[in-house]
Amino acid sequence: MEQIGEHVARAKLRTIDEGEVELRRLWENGPVVLAFVRHFG
Amino acid sequence: MQLHRELHTIRSRGAELVVVGQGNSRWARAFRERLALQNPVYVDPEREIYGALGMKRGIASQLTLGALKNYWRALRSGHFPRGLLGDTLQQGGVLVVLPGGRIAYRYLSREAGDHPPVADVLAALPALGAGVTTRT
């Protein structure tokens, strides 16, 4: 099964309150559906 | 975005739905409020992760007959775009990622308005340990 590379997993996302979180934190507690939207419009 | 309507089903299978967009936190906050989303929303400001995960970007994925059909379908279903924010050439996609970063499902949108069948995404959730399904 393909795995997300370490470099990508450590990339940072911004939260809605201007904080930051590493991508890999999102699947720490279980499976996650990541929906990448085209835009927020 | 259709997956937010399946939030209960996603969570009932022990998973979480996370929306990622491009731009800034203010846009993300407004998006989350407008759609009354109950799931987390994050921003990839420089689209670094979009690119690393293989999301398409370019005019070739924007001006297609399929994109026009998708746009028309969205209008007919009552979805009126409120304007494009950010990089308008960027396409999206959906991944199901398991603990450890294993990809159980990946769908890369070919053009504007191209979304994965919701049933396919949900089917990937209980299929833990199955092989990767990739469709571009």
Coordinates of N, CA, C and O in Angstrom, one line a residue, chain A residues 1-4 7-8 11-18 21 23 26-27 30-41, chain B residues 15-16 18-22 25 29 34 41-43 50 62 83-85 92-97 100-101 103 106 130 132:
Chain A
M1 N 0.8 -1.2 0.0 CA 0.0 0.0 0.0 C 0.9 1.2 0.0 O 1.8 1.3 0.8
E2 N 0.6 2.2 -0.9 CA 1.4 3.4 -1.0 C 1.3 4.2 0.3 O 0.3 4.2 1.0
Q3 N 2.4 4.8 0.6 CA 2.5 5.6 1.8 C 2.8 7.1 1.5 O 3.6 7.3 0.6
I4 N 2.2 8.0 2.3 CA 2.6 9.4 2.1 C 4.0 9.6 2.7 O 4.3 9.1 3.8
H7 N 8.4 13.6 4.1 CA 8.5 15.0 3.9 C 7.2 15.7 3.7 O 6.9 16.7 4.3
V8 N 6.3 15.0 3.0 CA 4.9 15.5 2.8 C 4.2 15.5 4.1 O 3.5 16.4 4.5
A11 N 4.6 18.3 6.3 CA 4.2 19.6 5.8 C 3.2 20.2 6.7 O 2.4 19.5 7.3
K12 N 3.2 21.5 6.8 CA 2.3 22.2 7.7 C 1.0 22.7 7.0 O 1.1 23.4 6.0
L13 N -0.1 22.5 7.7 CA -1.4 23.1 7.3 C -1.7 24.3 8.2 O -1.3 24.2 9.4
R14 N -2.4 25.2 7.8 CA -2.8 26.3 8.6 C -4.3 26.0 9.1 O -5.1 25.5 8.4
T15 N -4.5 26.3 10.4 CA -5.9 26.1 10.9 C -6.7 27.4 10.6 O -6.2 28.4 10.3
I16 N -8.0 27.3 10.9 CA -8.9 28.4 10.6 C -8.6 29.6 11.6 O -9.1 30.7 11.4
D17 N -7.9 29.3 12.7 CA -7.6 30.4 13.7 C -6.1 30.7 13.6 O -5.5 31.1 14.6
E18 N -5.5 30.5 12.4 CA -4.1 30.9 12.1 C -3.1 30.1 12.8 O -1.9 30.5 12.8
V21 N -0.6 23.0 11.9 CA -0.6 21.6 12.3 C 0.1 20.8 11.2 O -0.1 21.1 10.0
L23 N 0.6 17.8 8.7 CA -0.4 16.9 8.0 C -0.5 15.6 8.6 O -1.6 15.0 8.8
L26 N -3.2 14.4 11.2 CA -4.6 14.2 10.9 C -5.0 12.7 10.9 O -6.1 12.4 11.1
W27 N -4.0 11.8 10.7 CA -4.3 10.4 10.7 C -3.8 9.7 11.9 O -3.7 8.5 11.9
G30 N -6.8 7.6 13.7 CA -7.7 6.8 12.9 C -7.7 7.2 11.4 O -7.0 8.2 11.0
P31 N -8.4 6.5 10.6 CA -8.5 6.9 9.2 C -9.1 8.3 9.0 O -9.9 8.7 9.8
V32 N -8.6 8.9 7.9 CA -9.1 10.2 7.6 C -9.5 10.3 6.1 O -8.7 9.8 5.3
V33 N -10.6 11.0 5.8 CA -10.9 11.3 4.5 C -10.4 12.7 4.2 O -11.0 13.7 4.9
L34 N -9.5 12.9 3.4 CA -8.9 14.2 3.1 C -9.6 14.7 1.8 O -9.3 14.2 0.7
A35 N -10.4 15.7 1.9 CA -11.1 16.3 0.8 C -10.4 17.6 0.4 O -10.5 18.6 1.1
F36 N -9.6 17.6 -0.7 CA -8.9 18.8 -1.1 C -9.9 19.5 -2.1 O -10.2 19.0 -3.2
V37 N -10.4 20.7 -1.7 CA -11.3 21.4 -2.6 C -10.5 22.3 -3.5 O -9.4 22.7 -3.2
R38 N -11.1 22.6 -4.7 CA -10.5 23.5 -5.6 C -10.2 24.9 -5.1 O -9.2 25.5 -5.3
H39 N -11.2 25.4 -4.4 CA -11.1 26.7 -3.8 C -12.2 26.9 -2.7 O -13.1 26.0 -2.6
F40 N -12.1 27.9 -2.0 CA -13.1 28.2 -0.9 C -14.2 29.1 -1.3 O -15.0 29.6 -0.5
G41 N -14.3 29.3 -2.6 CA -15.4 30.2 -3.1 C -16.8 29.6 -3.1 O -16.9 28.4 -2.8
Chain B
A15 N -13.7 7.0 11.2 CA -12.8 8.0 10.5 C -13.3 9.4 10.7 O -14.3 9.7 11.3
E16 N -12.5 10.3 10.2 CA -12.8 11.7 10.3 C -12.8 12.3 8.9 O -12.0 11.9 8.0
V18 N -11.8 15.6 6.8 CA -11.0 16.8 6.9 C -11.0 17.5 5.5 O -10.7 16.9 4.5
V19 N -11.4 18.8 5.5 CA -11.4 19.5 4.3 C -10.1 20.4 4.2 O -9.8 21.0 5.2
V20 N -9.4 20.3 3.1 CA -8.3 21.2 2.9 C -8.5 22.0 1.7 O -8.9 21.6 0.6
G21 N -8.2 23.3 1.8 CA -8.3 24.2 0.7 C -7.1 25.1 0.6 O -6.1 25.0 1.4
Q22 N -7.0 25.9 -0.4 CA -5.9 26.8 -0.6 C -6.3 28.2 -0.3 O -7.5 28.5 -0.3
S25 N -6.6 31.5 6.1 CA -7.5 31.0 7.2 C -8.9 31.8 7.2 O -9.9 31.2 7.5
R29 N -12.4 29.9 7.1 CA -13.4 30.1 8.2 C -14.7 30.4 7.6 O -15.8 29.9 8.0
R34 N -20.2 29.1 6.1 CA -21.3 29.1 5.0 C -21.9 27.8 4.8 O -23.1 27.6 4.6
V41 N -11.5 22.1 9.0 CA -11.1 22.7 7.7 C -9.7 23.3 7.9 O -9.5 24.0 8.8
Y42 N -8.8 23.0 7.0 CA -7.4 23.5 7.0 C -7.1 24.1 5.7 O -7.8 24.0 4.7
V43 N -6.0 24.8 5.8 CA -5.5 25.6 4.6 C -4.1 25.1 4.2 O -3.2 24.9 5.1
Y50 N -1.0 19.9 -2.1 CA -1.7 19.6 -3.4 C -0.7 19.1 -4.4 O -1.0 18.0 -5.0
Q62 N -8.9 23.0 -16.8 CA -9.9 24.0 -16.5 C -10.9 24.2 -17.6 O -12.1 24.3 -17.4
G83 N -17.7 33.0 -6.5 CA -16.5 33.6 -6.9 C -15.3 32.7 -6.6 O -15.4 31.8 -5.8
L84 N -14.3 32.8 -7.4 CA -13.1 31.9 -7.3 C -12.1 32.6 -6.4 O -11.8 33.7 -6.6
L85 N -11.6 31.9 -5.4 CA -10.6 32.4 -4.5 C -9.3 31.6 -4.7 O -9.4 30.4 -4.8
G92 N -8.6 19.7 -7.3 CA -8.6 19.1 -6.0 C -8.5 17.5 -6.1 O -8.1 17.0 -7.1
G93 N -9.0 16.9 -5.0 CA -9.0 15.5 -5.0 C -9.4 15.0 -3.6 O -9.6 15.7 -2.7
V94 N -9.4 13.7 -3.5 CA -9.8 13.0 -2.2 C -8.9 11.9 -1.9 O -8.6 11.1 -2.8
L95 N -8.4 11.8 -0.7 CA -7.6 10.7 -0.3 C -8.3 10.1 1.0 O -8.8 10.8 1.8
V96 N -8.2 8.8 1.1 CA -8.5 8.1 2.4 C -7.1 7.6 2.9 O -6.4 6.8 2.2
V97 N -6.7 8.2 4.0 CA -5.4 7.9 4.6 C -5.6 7.1 5.9 O -6.4 7.6 6.8
G100 N -0.5 5.9 10.1 CA 0.8 5.5 9.5 C 1.0 6.2 8.2 O 2.1 6.1 7.6
G101 N 0.0 6.8 7.6 CA 0.1 7.5 6.4 C -0.1 6.6 5.1 O 0.2 7.1 4.0
I103 N -2.1 5.1 2.1 CA -3.2 5.7 1.3 C -4.1 4.5 0.8 O -3.6 3.6 0.1
R106 N -7.3 7.1 -3.5 CA -6.9 8.4 -4.0 C -7.6 8.7 -5.3 O -7.7 7.9 -6.2
A130 N -6.7 -3.1 2.3 CA -6.8 -3.4 0.9 C -5.8 -2.6 0.1 O -5.2 -1.7 0.6
V132 N -4.2 0.0 -2.8 CA -4.5 1.4 -3.2 C -5.3 1.4 -4.4 O -5.1 0.7 -5.4

